[in-house]
Tab-separated table of C-alpha atoms in Angstrom:
chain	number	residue	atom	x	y	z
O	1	UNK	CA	84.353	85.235	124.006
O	2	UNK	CA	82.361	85.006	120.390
O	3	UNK	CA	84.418	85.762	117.408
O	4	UNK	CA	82.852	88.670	115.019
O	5	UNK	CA	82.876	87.830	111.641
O	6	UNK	CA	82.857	91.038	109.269
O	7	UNK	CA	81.357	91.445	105.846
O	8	UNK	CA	84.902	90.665	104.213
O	9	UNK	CA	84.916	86.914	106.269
O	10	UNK	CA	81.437	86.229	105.135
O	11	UNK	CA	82.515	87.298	100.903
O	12	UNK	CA	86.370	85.187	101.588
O	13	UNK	CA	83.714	82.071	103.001
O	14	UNK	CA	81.598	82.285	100.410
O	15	UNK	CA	84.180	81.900	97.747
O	16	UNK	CA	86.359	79.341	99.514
O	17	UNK	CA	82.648	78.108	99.233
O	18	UNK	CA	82.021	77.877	95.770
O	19	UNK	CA	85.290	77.221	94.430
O	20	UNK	CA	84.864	73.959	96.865
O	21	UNK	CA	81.619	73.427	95.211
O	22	UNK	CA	83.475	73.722	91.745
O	23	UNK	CA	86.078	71.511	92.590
O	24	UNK	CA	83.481	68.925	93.165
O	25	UNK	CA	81.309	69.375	90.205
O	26	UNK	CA	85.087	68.719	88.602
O	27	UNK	CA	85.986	66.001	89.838
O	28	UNK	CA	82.120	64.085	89.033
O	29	UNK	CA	81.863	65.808	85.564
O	30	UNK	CA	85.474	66.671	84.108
O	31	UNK	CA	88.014	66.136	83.178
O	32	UNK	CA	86.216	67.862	80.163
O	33	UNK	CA	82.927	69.884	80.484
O	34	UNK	CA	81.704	70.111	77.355
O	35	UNK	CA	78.012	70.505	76.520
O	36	UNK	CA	76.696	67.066	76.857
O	37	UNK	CA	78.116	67.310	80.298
O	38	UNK	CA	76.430	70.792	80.899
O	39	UNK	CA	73.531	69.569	80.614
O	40	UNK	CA	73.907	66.577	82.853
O	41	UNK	CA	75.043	69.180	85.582
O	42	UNK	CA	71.860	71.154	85.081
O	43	UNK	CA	70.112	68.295	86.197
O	44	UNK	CA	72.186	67.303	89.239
O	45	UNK	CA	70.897	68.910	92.363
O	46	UNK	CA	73.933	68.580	93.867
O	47	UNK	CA	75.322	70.805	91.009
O	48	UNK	CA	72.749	73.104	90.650
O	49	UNK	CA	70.063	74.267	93.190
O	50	UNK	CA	67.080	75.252	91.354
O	51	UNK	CA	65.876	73.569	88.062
O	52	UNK	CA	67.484	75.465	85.286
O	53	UNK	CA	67.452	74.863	81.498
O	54	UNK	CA	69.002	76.802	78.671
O	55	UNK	CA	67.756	79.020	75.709
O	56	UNK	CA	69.578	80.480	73.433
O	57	UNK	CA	67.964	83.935	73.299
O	58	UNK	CA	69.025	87.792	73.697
O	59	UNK	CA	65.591	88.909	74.177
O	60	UNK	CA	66.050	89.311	78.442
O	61	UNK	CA	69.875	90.067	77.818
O	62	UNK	CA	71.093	93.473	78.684
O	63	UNK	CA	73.054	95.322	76.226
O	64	UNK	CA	76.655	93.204	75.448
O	65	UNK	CA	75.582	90.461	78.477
O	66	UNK	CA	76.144	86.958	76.890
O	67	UNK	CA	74.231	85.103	79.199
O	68	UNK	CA	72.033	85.630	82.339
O	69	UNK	CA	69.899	83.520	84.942
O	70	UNK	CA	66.006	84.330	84.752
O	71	UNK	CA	63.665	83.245	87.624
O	72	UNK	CA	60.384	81.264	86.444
O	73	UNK	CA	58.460	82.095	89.150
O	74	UNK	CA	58.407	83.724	92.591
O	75	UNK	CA	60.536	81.178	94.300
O	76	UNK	CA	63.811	79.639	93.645
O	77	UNK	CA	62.321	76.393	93.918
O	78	UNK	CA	60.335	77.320	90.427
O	79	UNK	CA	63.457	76.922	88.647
O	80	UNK	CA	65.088	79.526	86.260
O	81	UNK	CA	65.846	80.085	82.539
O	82	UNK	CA	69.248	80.380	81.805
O	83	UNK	CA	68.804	83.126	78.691
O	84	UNK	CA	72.563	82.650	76.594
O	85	UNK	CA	72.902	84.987	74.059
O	86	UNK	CA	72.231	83.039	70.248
O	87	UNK	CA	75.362	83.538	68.623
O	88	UNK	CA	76.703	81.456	71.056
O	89	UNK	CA	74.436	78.189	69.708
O	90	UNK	CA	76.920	77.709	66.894
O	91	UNK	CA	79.673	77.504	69.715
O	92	UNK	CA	78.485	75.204	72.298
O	93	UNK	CA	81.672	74.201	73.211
O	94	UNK	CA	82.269	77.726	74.670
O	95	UNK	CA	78.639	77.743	76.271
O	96	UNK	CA	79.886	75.436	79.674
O	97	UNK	CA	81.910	78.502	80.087
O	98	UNK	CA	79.223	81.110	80.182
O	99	UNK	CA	76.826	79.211	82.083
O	100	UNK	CA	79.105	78.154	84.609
O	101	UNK	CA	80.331	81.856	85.547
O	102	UNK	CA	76.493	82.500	85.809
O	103	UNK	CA	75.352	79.504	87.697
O	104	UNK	CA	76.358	81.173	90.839
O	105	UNK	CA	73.223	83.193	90.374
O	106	UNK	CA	71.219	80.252	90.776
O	107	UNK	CA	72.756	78.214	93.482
O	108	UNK	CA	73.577	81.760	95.931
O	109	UNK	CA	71.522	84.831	94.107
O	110	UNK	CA	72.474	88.489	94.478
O	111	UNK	CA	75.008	87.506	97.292
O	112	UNK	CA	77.251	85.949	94.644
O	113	UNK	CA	80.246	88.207	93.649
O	114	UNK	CA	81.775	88.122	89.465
O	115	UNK	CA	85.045	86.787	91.674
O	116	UNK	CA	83.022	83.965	93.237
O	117	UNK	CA	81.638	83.331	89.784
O	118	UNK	CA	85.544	83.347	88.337
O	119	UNK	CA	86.162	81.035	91.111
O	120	UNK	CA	83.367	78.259	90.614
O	121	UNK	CA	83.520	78.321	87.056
O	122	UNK	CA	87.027	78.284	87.365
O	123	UNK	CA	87.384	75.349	89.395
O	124	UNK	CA	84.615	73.180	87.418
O	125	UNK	CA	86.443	73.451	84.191
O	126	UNK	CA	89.709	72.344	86.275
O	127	UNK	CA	91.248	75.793	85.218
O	128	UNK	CA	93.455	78.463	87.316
O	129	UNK	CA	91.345	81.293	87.897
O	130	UNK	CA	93.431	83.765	85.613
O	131	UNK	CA	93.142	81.259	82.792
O	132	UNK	CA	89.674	81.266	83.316
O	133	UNK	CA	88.857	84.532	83.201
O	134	UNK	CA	90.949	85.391	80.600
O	135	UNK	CA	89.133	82.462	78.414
O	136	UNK	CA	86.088	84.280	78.864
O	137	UNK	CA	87.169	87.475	78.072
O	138	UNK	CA	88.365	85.940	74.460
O	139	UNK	CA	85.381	84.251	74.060
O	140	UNK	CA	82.953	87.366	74.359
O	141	UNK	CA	86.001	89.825	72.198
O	142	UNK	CA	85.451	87.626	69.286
O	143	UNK	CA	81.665	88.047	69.628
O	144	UNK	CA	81.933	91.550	70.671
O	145	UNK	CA	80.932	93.563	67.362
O	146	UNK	CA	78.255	91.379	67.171
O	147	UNK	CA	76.432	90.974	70.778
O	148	UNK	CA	73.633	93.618	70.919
């Protein structure tokens, strides 16, 4: 007899998924992401799907996002521009953060859940989950006032 799987077994596989996928970029990049590293994971496929690259500009961001994927083309395989909100370039130690959470955009799209972004980011910066989310609430407070 075939087992069904329901829509909540597909979302629990898809972020046992990613954090795996986290765990890995971790364990080939860490202990400490940083920005140097960041953008050596941008270039690994393994890491990252598409081509992706970063610019540090608010012009695509919607009101208080600090960072968000953009496609360059029609297809995936175009790459995408990873628009990170500006005030962030005098903090690029925070910026592995923000890109990781978003990543998930660009290796699974729309399917990708903020949880299964907690969880990959999470587990590439070697962090609990909590920890990590809580990091990244911090770092967009401070900037709060300030992020259009």
């Amino acid at each position: 007899m075939a087992i069904q799987l329901t829509a909540t077994d597909a979302r629990q596989s898809l972020n046992a998924h990613v954090a795996a996928r986290g765990a890995e970029l971790h364990a080939k990049y860490g202990p400490h992401v940083g920005w140097r590293e960041l953008q050596q994971i941008l270039e690994d496929r393994t890491c990252v799907r598409y081509p992706c690259d970063i610019v540090f500009d608010a012009g695509p961001l919607e009101p208080g996002e600090f960072a968000h994927p953009v496609a360059k083309g029609q297809r995936p395989e175009d790459g995408f521009t990873m628009y990170v909100h500006p005030l962030f370039l005098t903090q690029l130690p925070q910026v592995p953060y923000l890109v990781l959470y978003q990543l998930v955009l660009v290796n699974y799209g729309e399917f990708a859940s903020a949880n299964d972004a907690e969880a990959f980011g999470a587990a590439a910066l070697g962090l609990p989950q909590q920890q990590y989310y809580q990091a990244l609430c911090e770092i967009t407070e401070r900037l709060c006032g300030q992020i259009r």
